[in-house]
JSON list of C-alpha atoms in Angstrom, two decimals:
[
{"chain": "A", "resi": 1, "resn": "LYS", "atom": "CA", "xyz": [-1.39, -6.22, 1.20]},
{"chain": "A", "resi": 2, "resn": "ASN", "atom": "CA", "xyz": [-4.63, -8.00, 2.29]},
{"chain": "A", "resi": 3, "resn": "GLU", "atom": "CA", "xyz": [-7.18, -8.72, -0.08]},
{"chain": "A", "resi": 4, "resn": "VAL", "atom": "CA", "xyz": [-9.70, -7.58, 2.08]},
{"chain": "A", "resi": 5, "resn": "GLU", "atom": "CA", "xyz": [-9.45, -4.18, 3.92]},
{"chain": "A", "resi": 6, "resn": "GLN", "atom": "CA", "xyz": [-11.79, -3.22, 6.69]},
{"chain": "A", "resi": 7, "resn": "SER", "atom": "CA", "xyz": [-12.20, 0.30, 8.21]},
{"chain": "A", "resi": 8, "resn": "PRO", "atom": "CA", "xyz": [-11.89, 1.57, 10.85]},
{"chain": "A", "resi": 9, "resn": "GLN", "atom": "CA", "xyz": [-10.08, -1.01, 13.05]},
{"chain": "A", "resi": 10, "resn": "ASN", "atom": "CA", "xyz": [-11.74, 0.49, 15.89]},
{"chain": "A", "resi": 11, "resn": "LEU", "atom": "CA", "xyz": [-14.68, 2.47, 16.42]},
{"chain": "A", "resi": 12, "resn": "THR", "atom": "CA", "xyz": [-16.27, 4.20, 19.59]},
{"chain": "A", "resi": 13, "resn": "ALA", "atom": "CA", "xyz": [-19.76, 5.50, 19.48]},
{"chain": "A", "resi": 14, "resn": "GLN", "atom": "CA", "xyz": [-22.33, 6.86, 21.86]},
{"chain": "A", "resi": 15, "resn": "GLU", "atom": "CA", "xyz": [-25.75, 5.21, 22.06]},
{"chain": "A", "resi": 16, "resn": "GLY", "atom": "CA", "xyz": [-28.00, 6.34, 19.34]},
{"chain": "A", "resi": 17, "resn": "GLU", "atom": "CA", "xyz": [-25.24, 7.27, 16.83]},
{"chain": "A", "resi": 18, "resn": "PHE", "atom": "CA", "xyz": [-25.49, 6.03, 13.27]},
{"chain": "A", "resi": 19, "resn": "ILE", "atom": "CA", "xyz": [-22.58, 3.71, 12.57]},
{"chain": "A", "resi": 20, "resn": "THR", "atom": "CA", "xyz": [-20.87, 2.96, 9.29]},
{"chain": "A", "resi": 21, "resn": "ILE", "atom": "CA", "xyz": [-18.18, 0.00, 8.98]},
{"chain": "A", "resi": 22, "resn": "ASN", "atom": "CA", "xyz": [-16.55, -0.32, 5.62]},
{"chain": "A", "resi": 23, "resn": "CYS", "atom": "CA", "xyz": [-14.91, -3.14, 3.65]},
{"chain": "A", "resi": 24, "resn": "SER", "atom": "CA", "xyz": [-13.04, -2.93, 0.53]},
{"chain": "A", "resi": 25, "resn": "TYR", "atom": "CA", "xyz": [-11.88, -5.95, -1.60]},
{"chain": "A", "resi": 26, "resn": "SER", "atom": "CA", "xyz": [-9.20, -6.24, -4.40]},
{"chain": "A", "resi": 27, "resn": "VAL", "atom": "CA", "xyz": [-10.24, -9.54, -6.11]},
{"chain": "A", "resi": 28, "resn": "GLY", "atom": "CA", "xyz": [-13.34, -10.41, -8.17]},
{"chain": "A", "resi": 29, "resn": "ILE", "atom": "CA", "xyz": [-16.04, -12.06, -5.93]},
{"chain": "A", "resi": 30, "resn": "SER", "atom": "CA", "xyz": [-19.18, -14.04, -5.81]},
{"chain": "A", "resi": 31, "resn": "ALA", "atom": "CA", "xyz": [-20.70, -12.67, -2.74]},
{"chain": "A", "resi": 32, "resn": "LEU", "atom": "CA", "xyz": [-19.65, -10.95, 0.65]},
{"chain": "A", "resi": 33, "resn": "HIS", "atom": "CA", "xyz": [-20.50, -11.89, 4.22]},
{"chain": "A", "resi": 34, "resn": "TRP", "atom": "CA", "xyz": [-20.85, -9.71, 7.12]},
{"chain": "A", "resi": 35, "resn": "LEU", "atom": "CA", "xyz": [-20.15, -11.34, 10.66]},
{"chain": "A", "resi": 36, "resn": "GLN", "atom": "CA", "xyz": [-20.67, -10.28, 14.06]},
{"chain": "A", "resi": 37, "resn": "GLN", "atom": "CA", "xyz": [-18.20, -11.64, 16.85]},
{"chain": "A", "resi": 38, "resn": "HIS", "atom": "CA", "xyz": [-19.54, -11.13, 20.34]},
{"chain": "A", "resi": 39, "resn": "PRO", "atom": "CA", "xyz": [-17.29, -10.32, 23.32]},
{"chain": "A", "resi": 40, "resn": "GLY", "atom": "CA", "xyz": [-17.68, -13.87, 24.40]},
{"chain": "A", "resi": 41, "resn": "GLY", "atom": "CA", "xyz": [-16.36, -15.20, 20.98]},
{"chain": "A", "resi": 42, "resn": "GLY", "atom": "CA", "xyz": [-19.46, -16.26, 19.54]},
{"chain": "A", "resi": 43, "resn": "ILE", "atom": "CA", "xyz": [-19.89, -15.64, 15.55]},
{"chain": "A", "resi": 44, "resn": "VAL", "atom": "CA", "xyz": [-23.04, -14.80, 14.05]},
{"chain": "A", "resi": 45, "resn": "SER", "atom": "CA", "xyz": [-23.42, -14.46, 10.21]},
{"chain": "A", "resi": 46, "resn": "LEU", "atom": "CA", "xyz": [-25.36, -11.19, 9.65]},
{"chain": "A", "resi": 47, "resn": "PHE", "atom": "CA", "xyz": [-25.78, -10.97, 6.01]},
{"chain": "A", "resi": 48, "resn": "MET", "atom": "CA", "xyz": [-24.79, -12.64, 2.55]},
{"chain": "A", "resi": 49, "resn": "LEU", "atom": "CA", "xyz": [-24.68, -10.07, -0.31]},
{"chain": "A", "resi": 50, "resn": "SER", "atom": "CA", "xyz": [-23.93, -10.28, -3.89]},
{"chain": "A", "resi": 51, "resn": "SER", "atom": "CA", "xyz": [-25.49, -7.09, -5.00]},
{"chain": "A", "resi": 52, "resn": "GLY", "atom": "CA", "xyz": [-27.48, -4.18, -3.84]},
{"chain": "A", "resi": 53, "resn": "LYS", "atom": "CA", "xyz": [-28.67, -3.96, -0.23]},
{"chain": "A", "resi": 54, "resn": "LYS", "atom": "CA", "xyz": [-30.16, -5.91, 2.60]},
{"chain": "A", "resi": 55, "resn": "LYS", "atom": "CA", "xyz": [-31.92, -4.69, 5.64]},
{"chain": "A", "resi": 56, "resn": "HIS", "atom": "CA", "xyz": [-32.30, -6.72, 8.87]},
{"chain": "A", "resi": 57, "resn": "GLY", "atom": "CA", "xyz": [-33.94, -4.62, 11.72]},
{"chain": "A", "resi": 58, "resn": "ARG", "atom": "CA", "xyz": [-31.33, -1.69, 12.40]},
{"chain": "A", "resi": 59, "resn": "LEU", "atom": "CA", "xyz": [-28.68, -3.18, 10.33]},
{"chain": "A", "resi": 60, "resn": "ILE", "atom": "CA", "xyz": [-28.41, -2.51, 6.61]},
{"chain": "A", "resi": 61, "resn": "ALA", "atom": "CA", "xyz": [-25.46, -3.76, 4.48]},
{"chain": "A", "resi": 62, "resn": "THR", "atom": "CA", "xyz": [-24.89, -2.53, 0.96]},
{"chain": "A", "resi": 63, "resn": "ILE", "atom": "CA", "xyz": [-22.53, -3.62, -1.79]},
{"chain": "A", "resi": 64, "resn": "ASN", "atom": "CA", "xyz": [-21.11, -1.92, -5.13]},
{"chain": "A", "resi": 65, "resn": "ILE", "atom": "CA", "xyz": [-19.59, -4.45, -7.20]},
{"chain": "A", "resi": 66, "resn": "GLN", "atom": "CA", "xyz": [-17.95, -2.13, -9.58]},
{"chain": "A", "resi": 67, "resn": "GLU", "atom": "CA", "xyz": [-16.30, -0.19, -6.71]},
{"chain": "A", "resi": 68, "resn": "LYS", "atom": "CA", "xyz": [-15.47, -3.57, -4.86]},
{"chain": "A", "resi": 69, "resn": "HIS", "atom": "CA", "xyz": [-16.74, -1.91, -1.44]},
{"chain": "A", "resi": 70, "resn": "SER", "atom": "CA", "xyz": [-19.30, -2.80, 0.82]},
{"chain": "A", "resi": 71, "resn": "SER", "atom": "CA", "xyz": [-20.77, -1.06, 3.83]},
{"chain": "A", "resi": 72, "resn": "LEU", "atom": "CA", "xyz": [-22.41, -2.26, 7.19]},
{"chain": "A", "resi": 73, "resn": "HIS", "atom": "CA", "xyz": [-24.67, 0.59, 8.84]},
{"chain": "A", "resi": 74, "resn": "ILE", "atom": "CA", "xyz": [-26.19, 0.48, 12.13]},
{"chain": "A", "resi": 75, "resn": "THR", "atom": "CA", "xyz": [-28.98, 2.91, 12.99]},
{"chain": "A", "resi": 76, "resn": "ALA", "atom": "CA", "xyz": [-29.82, 3.94, 16.42]},
{"chain": "A", "resi": 77, "resn": "SER", "atom": "CA", "xyz": [-26.67, 2.10, 17.80]},
{"chain": "A", "resi": 78, "resn": "HIS", "atom": "CA", "xyz": [-27.14, 0.39, 21.18]},
{"chain": "A", "resi": 79, "resn": "PRO", "atom": "CA", "xyz": [-24.33, -0.93, 23.84]},
{"chain": "A", "resi": 80, "resn": "ARG", "atom": "CA", "xyz": [-25.52, -4.40, 23.05]},
{"chain": "A", "resi": 81, "resn": "ASP", "atom": "CA", "xyz": [-24.19, -3.81, 19.27]},
{"chain": "A", "resi": 82, "resn": "SER", "atom": "CA", "xyz": [-20.74, -3.62, 20.94]},
{"chain": "A", "resi": 83, "resn": "ALA", "atom": "CA", "xyz": [-19.02, -6.58, 19.05]},
{"chain": "A", "resi": 84, "resn": "VAL", "atom": "CA", "xyz": [-16.17, -6.99, 16.37]},
{"chain": "A", "resi": 85, "resn": "TYR", "atom": "CA", "xyz": [-17.76, -7.00, 12.71]},
{"chain": "A", "resi": 86, "resn": "ILE", "atom": "CA", "xyz": [-15.88, -9.02, 10.15]},
{"chain": "A", "resi": 87, "resn": "CYS", "atom": "CA", "xyz": [-16.29, -8.75, 6.41]},
{"chain": "A", "resi": 88, "resn": "ALA", "atom": "CA", "xyz": [-15.51, -11.92, 4.40]},
{"chain": "A", "resi": 89, "resn": "VAL", "atom": "CA", "xyz": [-15.53, -12.44, 0.78]},
{"chain": "A", "resi": 90, "resn": "ILE", "atom": "CA", "xyz": [-16.08, -15.44, -1.49]},
{"chain": "A", "resi": 91, "resn": "THR", "atom": "CA", "xyz": [-14.07, -15.99, -4.29]},
{"chain": "A", "resi": 92, "resn": "GLY", "atom": "CA", "xyz": [-12.92, -18.78, -6.89]},
{"chain": "A", "resi": 93, "resn": "SER", "atom": "CA", "xyz": [-14.82, -21.69, -8.13]},
{"chain": "A", "resi": 94, "resn": "ASN", "atom": "CA", "xyz": [-14.33, -23.39, -4.86]},
{"chain": "A", "resi": 95, "resn": "TYR", "atom": "CA", "xyz": [-16.12, -20.66, -2.88]},
{"chain": "A", "resi": 96, "resn": "LYS", "atom": "CA", "xyz": [-12.77, -19.75, -0.88]},
{"chain": "A", "resi": 97, "resn": "LEU", "atom": "CA", "xyz": [-13.62, -17.38, 2.05]},
{"chain": "A", "resi": 98, "resn": "THR", "atom": "CA", "xyz": [-11.26, -14.73, 2.63]},
{"chain": "A", "resi": 99, "resn": "PHE", "atom": "CA", "xyz": [-11.73, -12.32, 5.88]},
{"chain": "A", "resi": 100, "resn": "GLY", "atom": "CA", "xyz": [-10.84, -8.89, 6.70]},
{"chain": "A", "resi": 101, "resn": "LYS", "atom": "CA", "xyz": [-9.43, -8.37, 10.26]},
{"chain": "A", "resi": 102, "resn": "GLY", "atom": "CA", "xyz": [-12.44, -6.97, 11.68]},
{"chain": "A", "resi": 103, "resn": "THR", "atom": "CA", "xyz": [-13.81, -3.79, 13.23]},
{"chain": "A", "resi": 104, "resn": "LEU", "atom": "CA", "xyz": [-14.12, -3.57, 16.87]},
{"chain": "A", "resi": 105, "resn": "LEU", "atom": "CA", "xyz": [-17.13, -1.47, 17.71]},
{"chain": "A", "resi": 106, "resn": "THR", "atom": "CA", "xyz": [-17.65, -0.07, 21.31]},
{"chain": "A", "resi": 107, "resn": "VAL", "atom": "CA", "xyz": [-21.14, 1.75, 21.99]},
{"chain": "A", "resi": 108, "resn": "ASN", "atom": "CA", "xyz": [-21.08, 3.62, 25.17]},
{"chain": "A", "resi": 109, "resn": "PRO", "atom": "CA", "xyz": [-24.30, 4.35, 26.98]},
{"chain": "B", "resi": 1, "resn": "ASP", "atom": "CA", "xyz": [-33.28, -24.53, 18.56]},
{"chain": "B", "resi": 2, "resn": "ALA", "atom": "CA", "xyz": [-30.91, -26.15, 15.67]},
{"chain": "B", "resi": 3, "resn": "ARG", "atom": "CA", "xyz": [-27.31, -25.31, 16.44]},
{"chain": "B", "resi": 4, "resn": "VAL", "atom": "CA", "xyz": [-23.56, -26.35, 15.46]},
{"chain": "B", "resi": 5, "resn": "THR", "atom": "CA", "xyz": [-22.10, -28.23, 18.49]},
{"chain": "B", "resi": 6, "resn": "GLN", "atom": "CA", "xyz": [-18.28, -28.30, 19.03]},
{"chain": "B", "resi": 7, "resn": "THR", "atom": "CA", "xyz": [-16.54, -30.40, 21.49]},
{"chain": "B", "resi": 8, "resn": "PRO", "atom": "CA", "xyz": [-14.18, -29.67, 23.42]},
{"chain": "B", "resi": 9, "resn": "ARG", "atom": "CA", "xyz": [-14.92, -25.97, 24.28]},
{"chain": "B", "resi": 10, "resn": "HIS", "atom": "CA", "xyz": [-11.24, -25.70, 25.74]},
{"chain": "B", "resi": 11, "resn": "LYS", "atom": "CA", "xyz": [-8.41, -27.72, 25.52]},
{"chain": "B", "resi": 12, "resn": "VAL", "atom": "CA", "xyz": [-4.86, -27.51, 26.79]},
{"chain": "B", "resi": 13, "resn": "THR", "atom": "CA", "xyz": [-2.17, -29.99, 25.70]},
{"chain": "B", "resi": 14, "resn": "GLU", "atom": "CA", "xyz": [1.56, -30.34, 25.44]},
{"chain": "B", "resi": 15, "resn": "MET", "atom": "CA", "xyz": [3.37, -30.19, 22.23]},
{"chain": "B", "resi": 16, "resn": "GLY", "atom": "CA", "xyz": [3.70, -33.28, 20.45]},
{"chain": "B", "resi": 17, "resn": "GLN", "atom": "CA", "xyz": [0.35, -34.45, 21.71]},
{"chain": "B", "resi": 18, "resn": "GLU", "atom": "CA", "xyz": [-2.60, -35.26, 19.25]},
{"chain": "B", "resi": 19, "resn": "VAL", "atom": "CA", "xyz": [-5.50, -33.10, 19.23]},
{"chain": "B", "resi": 20, "resn": "THR", "atom": "CA", "xyz": [-8.91, -34.05, 18.00]},
{"chain": "B", "resi": 21, "resn": "MET", "atom": "CA", "xyz": [-11.86, -31.34, 17.76]},
{"chain": "B", "resi": 22, "resn": "ARG", "atom": "CA", "xyz": [-15.22, -32.37, 17.01]},
{"chain": "B", "resi": 23, "resn": "CYS", "atom": "CA", "xyz": [-18.05, -30.58, 15.26]},
{"chain": "B", "resi": 24, "resn": "GLN", "atom": "CA", "xyz": [-21.79, -31.72, 14.79]},
{"chain": "B", "resi": 25, "resn": "PRO", "atom": "CA", "xyz": [-23.54, -29.62, 11.95]},
{"chain": "B", "resi": 26, "resn": "ILE", "atom": "CA", "xyz": [-26.94, -28.67, 11.93]},
{"chain": "B", "resi": 27, "resn": "LEU", "atom": "CA", "xyz": [-29.27, -31.55, 10.89]},
{"chain": "B", "resi": 28, "resn": "GLY", "atom": "CA", "xyz": [-29.71, -31.34, 7.11]},
{"chain": "B", "resi": 29, "resn": "HIS", "atom": "CA", "xyz": [-26.76, -28.91, 6.49]},
{"chain": "B", "resi": 30, "resn": "ASN", "atom": "CA", "xyz": [-24.74, -30.42, 3.55]},
{"chain": "B", "resi": 31, "resn": "THR", "atom": "CA", "xyz": [-21.79, -28.06, 3.94]},
{"chain": "B", "resi": 32, "resn": "VAL", "atom": "CA", "xyz": [-19.22, -27.95, 6.91]},
{"chain": "B", "resi": 33, "resn": "PHE", "atom": "CA", "xyz": [-16.33, -25.55, 7.25]},
{"chain": "B", "resi": 34, "resn": "TRP", "atom": "CA", "xyz": [-13.43, -25.55, 9.68]},
{"chain": "B", "resi": 35, "resn": "TYR", "atom": "CA", "xyz": [-11.85, -21.88, 10.33]},
{"chain": "B", "resi": 36, "resn": "ARG", "atom": "CA", "xyz": [-8.97, -20.95, 12.67]},
{"chain": "B", "resi": 37, "resn": "GLN", "atom": "CA", "xyz": [-8.74, -17.67, 14.41]},
{"chain": "B", "resi": 38, "resn": "THR", "atom": "CA", "xyz": [-5.67, -16.03, 15.96]},
{"chain": "B", "resi": 39, "resn": "MET", "atom": "CA", "xyz": [-4.79, -12.48, 17.08]},
{"chain": "B", "resi": 40, "resn": "MET", "atom": "CA", "xyz": [-2.51, -12.13, 14.34]},
{"chain": "B", "resi": 41, "resn": "GLN", "atom": "CA", "xyz": [-3.96, -13.56, 11.53]},
{"chain": "B", "resi": 42, "resn": "GLY", "atom": "CA", "xyz": [-7.72, -13.06, 12.34]},
{"chain": "B", "resi": 43, "resn": "LEU", "atom": "CA", "xyz": [-10.06, -15.61, 10.61]},
{"chain": "B", "resi": 44, "resn": "GLU", "atom": "CA", "xyz": [-8.78, -18.35, 8.08]},
{"chain": "B", "resi": 45, "resn": "LEU", "atom": "CA", "xyz": [-10.51, -20.76, 6.29]},
{"chain": "B", "resi": 46, "resn": "LEU", "atom": "CA", "xyz": [-8.84, -24.26, 6.83]},
{"chain": "B", "resi": 47, "resn": "ALA", "atom": "CA", "xyz": [-10.94, -26.84, 5.12]},
{"chain": "B", "resi": 48, "resn": "TYR", "atom": "CA", "xyz": [-14.70, -27.17, 3.86]},
{"chain": "B", "resi": 49, "resn": "PHE", "atom": "CA", "xyz": [-16.80, -30.22, 2.97]},
{"chain": "B", "resi": 50, "resn": "ARG", "atom": "CA", "xyz": [-19.97, -30.51, 0.88]},
{"chain": "B", "resi": 51, "resn": "ASN", "atom": "CA", "xyz": [-21.98, -33.71, 1.11]},
{"chain": "B", "resi": 52, "resn": "ARG", "atom": "CA", "xyz": [-19.06, -35.32, 3.31]},
{"chain": "B", "resi": 53, "resn": "ALA", "atom": "CA", "xyz": [-16.47, -34.77, 0.42]},
{"chain": "B", "resi": 54, "resn": "PRO", "atom": "CA", "xyz": [-13.47, -32.48, 0.85]},
{"chain": "B", "resi": 55, "resn": "LEU", "atom": "CA", "xyz": [-13.73, -29.70, -1.47]},
{"chain": "B", "resi": 56, "resn": "ASP", "atom": "CA", "xyz": [-10.85, -27.34, -0.51]},
{"chain": "B", "resi": 57, "resn": "ASP", "atom": "CA", "xyz": [-8.45, -28.02, 2.21]},
{"chain": "B", "resi": 58, "resn": "SER", "atom": "CA", "xyz": [-5.84, -25.45, 0.90]},
{"chain": "B", "resi": 59, "resn": "GLY", "atom": "CA", "xyz": [-5.79, -23.29, 3.76]},
{"chain": "B", "resi": 60, "resn": "MET", "atom": "CA", "xyz": [-4.66, -26.55, 6.12]},
{"chain": "B", "resi": 61, "resn": "PRO", "atom": "CA", "xyz": [-1.17, -27.33, 6.92]},
{"chain": "B", "resi": 62, "resn": "LYS", "atom": "CA", "xyz": [-1.24, -30.97, 5.32]},
{"chain": "B", "resi": 63, "resn": "ASP", "atom": "CA", "xyz": [1.90, -32.14, 7.40]},
{"chain": "B", "resi": 64, "resn": "ARG", "atom": "CA", "xyz": [-0.05, -32.20, 10.93]},
{"chain": "B", "resi": 65, "resn": "PHE", "atom": "CA", "xyz": [-3.50, -31.34, 10.09]},
{"chain": "B", "resi": 66, "resn": "SER", "atom": "CA", "xyz": [-6.31, -33.61, 8.65]},
{"chain": "B", "resi": 67, "resn": "ALA", "atom": "CA", "xyz": [-9.99, -33.19, 8.49]},
{"chain": "B", "resi": 68, "resn": "GLU", "atom": "CA", "xyz": [-12.62, -35.87, 7.94]},
{"chain": "B", "resi": 69, "resn": "MET", "atom": "CA", "xyz": [-16.29, -36.25, 7.85]},
{"chain": "B", "resi": 70, "resn": "PRO", "atom": "CA", "xyz": [-16.93, -39.90, 8.66]},
{"chain": "B", "resi": 71, "resn": "ASP", "atom": "CA", "xyz": [-20.55, -39.41, 8.59]},
{"chain": "B", "resi": 72, "resn": "ALA", "atom": "CA", "xyz": [-23.21, -36.68, 7.99]},
{"chain": "B", "resi": 73, "resn": "THR", "atom": "CA", "xyz": [-23.49, -35.83, 11.70]},
{"chain": "B", "resi": 74, "resn": "LEU", "atom": "CA", "xyz": [-19.64, -35.55, 12.69]},
{"chain": "B", "resi": 75, "resn": "ALA", "atom": "CA", "xyz": [-16.86, -33.62, 11.33]},
{"chain": "B", "resi": 76, "resn": "THR", "atom": "CA", "xyz": [-13.20, -33.92, 12.95]},
{"chain": "B", "resi": 77, "resn": "LEU", "atom": "CA", "xyz": [-10.29, -31.76, 12.78]},
{"chain": "B", "resi": 78, "resn": "LYS", "atom": "CA", "xyz": [-7.01, -33.52, 14.05]},
{"chain": "B", "resi": 79, "resn": "ILE", "atom": "CA", "xyz": [-3.58, -32.18, 14.62]},
{"chain": "B", "resi": 80, "resn": "GLN", "atom": "CA", "xyz": [-0.66, -34.40, 15.10]},
{"chain": "B", "resi": 81, "resn": "PRO", "atom": "CA", "xyz": [1.54, -33.61, 16.53]},
{"chain": "B", "resi": 82, "resn": "SER", "atom": "CA", "xyz": [0.73, -30.29, 17.81]},
{"chain": "B", "resi": 83, "resn": "GLU", "atom": "CA", "xyz": [2.71, -27.31, 18.23]},
{"chain": "B", "resi": 84, "resn": "PRO", "atom": "CA", "xyz": [2.60, -24.18, 20.28]},
{"chain": "B", "resi": 85, "resn": "ARG", "atom": "CA", "xyz": [1.86, -22.09, 17.05]},
{"chain": "B", "resi": 86, "resn": "ASP", "atom": "CA", "xyz": [-1.38, -24.19, 16.65]},
{"chain": "B", "resi": 87, "resn": "SER", "atom": "CA", "xyz": [-2.95, -22.44, 19.72]},
{"chain": "B", "resi": 88, "resn": "ALA", "atom": "CA", "xyz": [-5.88, -20.57, 18.51]},
{"chain": "B", "resi": 89, "resn": "VAL", "atom": "CA", "xyz": [-9.90, -20.75, 18.39]},
{"chain": "B", "resi": 90, "resn": "TYR", "atom": "CA", "xyz": [-11.02, -23.32, 15.76]},
{"chain": "B", "resi": 91, "resn": "PHE", "atom": "CA", "xyz": [-14.65, -22.95, 14.55]},
{"chain": "B", "resi": 92, "resn": "CYS", "atom": "CA", "xyz": [-17.01, -25.10, 12.80]},
{"chain": "B", "resi": 93, "resn": "ALA", "atom": "CA", "xyz": [-19.64, -23.71, 10.57]},
{"chain": "B", "resi": 94, "resn": "SER", "atom": "CA", "xyz": [-22.22, -25.63, 8.71]},
{"chain": "B", "resi": 95, "resn": "GLY", "atom": "CA", "xyz": [-24.70, -24.36, 5.79]},
{"chain": "B", "resi": 96, "resn": "TYR", "atom": "CA", "xyz": [-26.78, -25.65, 3.16]},
{"chain": "B", "resi": 97, "resn": "ARG", "atom": "CA", "xyz": [-25.80, -25.78, -0.58]},
{"chain": "B", "resi": 98, "resn": "ALA", "atom": "CA", "xyz": [-23.27, -23.49, -1.77]},
{"chain": "B", "resi": 99, "resn": "LEU", "atom": "CA", "xyz": [-21.56, -20.60, 0.36]},
{"chain": "B", "resi": 100, "resn": "ALA", "atom": "CA", "xyz": [-22.82, -18.09, -2.10]},
{"chain": "B", "resi": 101, "resn": "LYS", "atom": "CA", "xyz": [-26.19, -18.80, -1.50]},
{"chain": "B", "resi": 102, "resn": "ASN", "atom": "CA", "xyz": [-26.59, -19.42, 1.96]},
{"chain": "B", "resi": 103, "resn": "ILE", "atom": "CA", "xyz": [-26.07, -18.01, 5.60]},
{"chain": "B", "resi": 104, "resn": "GLN", "atom": "CA", "xyz": [-23.26, -20.08, 7.62]},
{"chain": "B", "resi": 105, "resn": "TYR", "atom": "CA", "xyz": [-24.16, -20.88, 11.27]},
{"chain": "B", "resi": 106, "resn": "PHE", "atom": "CA", "xyz": [-21.17, -21.14, 13.46]},
{"chain": "B", "resi": 107, "resn": "GLY", "atom": "CA", "xyz": [-20.30, -23.21, 16.49]},
{"chain": "B", "resi": 108, "resn": "ALA", "atom": "CA", "xyz": [-19.27, -21.83, 19.75]},
{"chain": "B", "resi": 109, "resn": "GLY", "atom": "CA", "xyz": [-15.26, -22.57, 18.98]},
{"chain": "B", "resi": 110, "resn": "THR", "atom": "CA", "xyz": [-12.76, -24.87, 20.66]},
{"chain": "B", "resi": 111, "resn": "ARG", "atom": "CA", "xyz": [-9.99, -22.88, 22.35]},
{"chain": "B", "resi": 112, "resn": "LEU", "atom": "CA", "xyz": [-6.81, -24.67, 21.94]},
{"chain": "B", "resi": 113, "resn": "SER", "atom": "CA", "xyz": [-3.69, -24.00, 23.91]},
{"chain": "B", "resi": 114, "resn": "VAL", "atom": "CA", "xyz": [-0.43, -25.93, 23.10]},
{"chain": "B", "resi": 115, "resn": "LEU", "atom": "CA", "xyz": [2.13, -25.45, 25.86]}
]
């Protein structure tokens, strides 16, 4: 069983819809990253969270350390949001990163 | 516009050949990471450096892979000898201070095909 589980694996939405991607993990962590990988392959780090909530534009990330769960929300989704969203947790004293398998989001116009 | 630069972008080689991938981290960043991405395994951390010293390379097959930082502006990942199962996209990322404190900036990746 993976230490980091994302759901759903694939998500298709219509432009304007509110999107939620979930990440659950089974180990103690010091922080969690949300990454975005575009169809061309480039990876962008969106958020680093250790507690609470962060917001950047239409993106909101939340984390509940007790429940070992994080969510990434996209408000007013747009076709340019189409990408793979990857959750990664930081564990251990050496800050080892463990990745989820990613969620493929497709937003149709 | 500061960015992490990786070369080459694409590499096709034959099994048994040596492959060297290079990464120029963002100036001033003191942490460098090497990741590998495949369809089957997704993203995996191979190794990372802080202030040029290797901190963790437990994700890297030691018999054929080696990672070094000869100076603050260059990180290298070598595979010798390469095998078809090494075919993947290799990403370098850099950051400042601890992972838990800062965002990482990713290079565009080196797409490696070993025939």
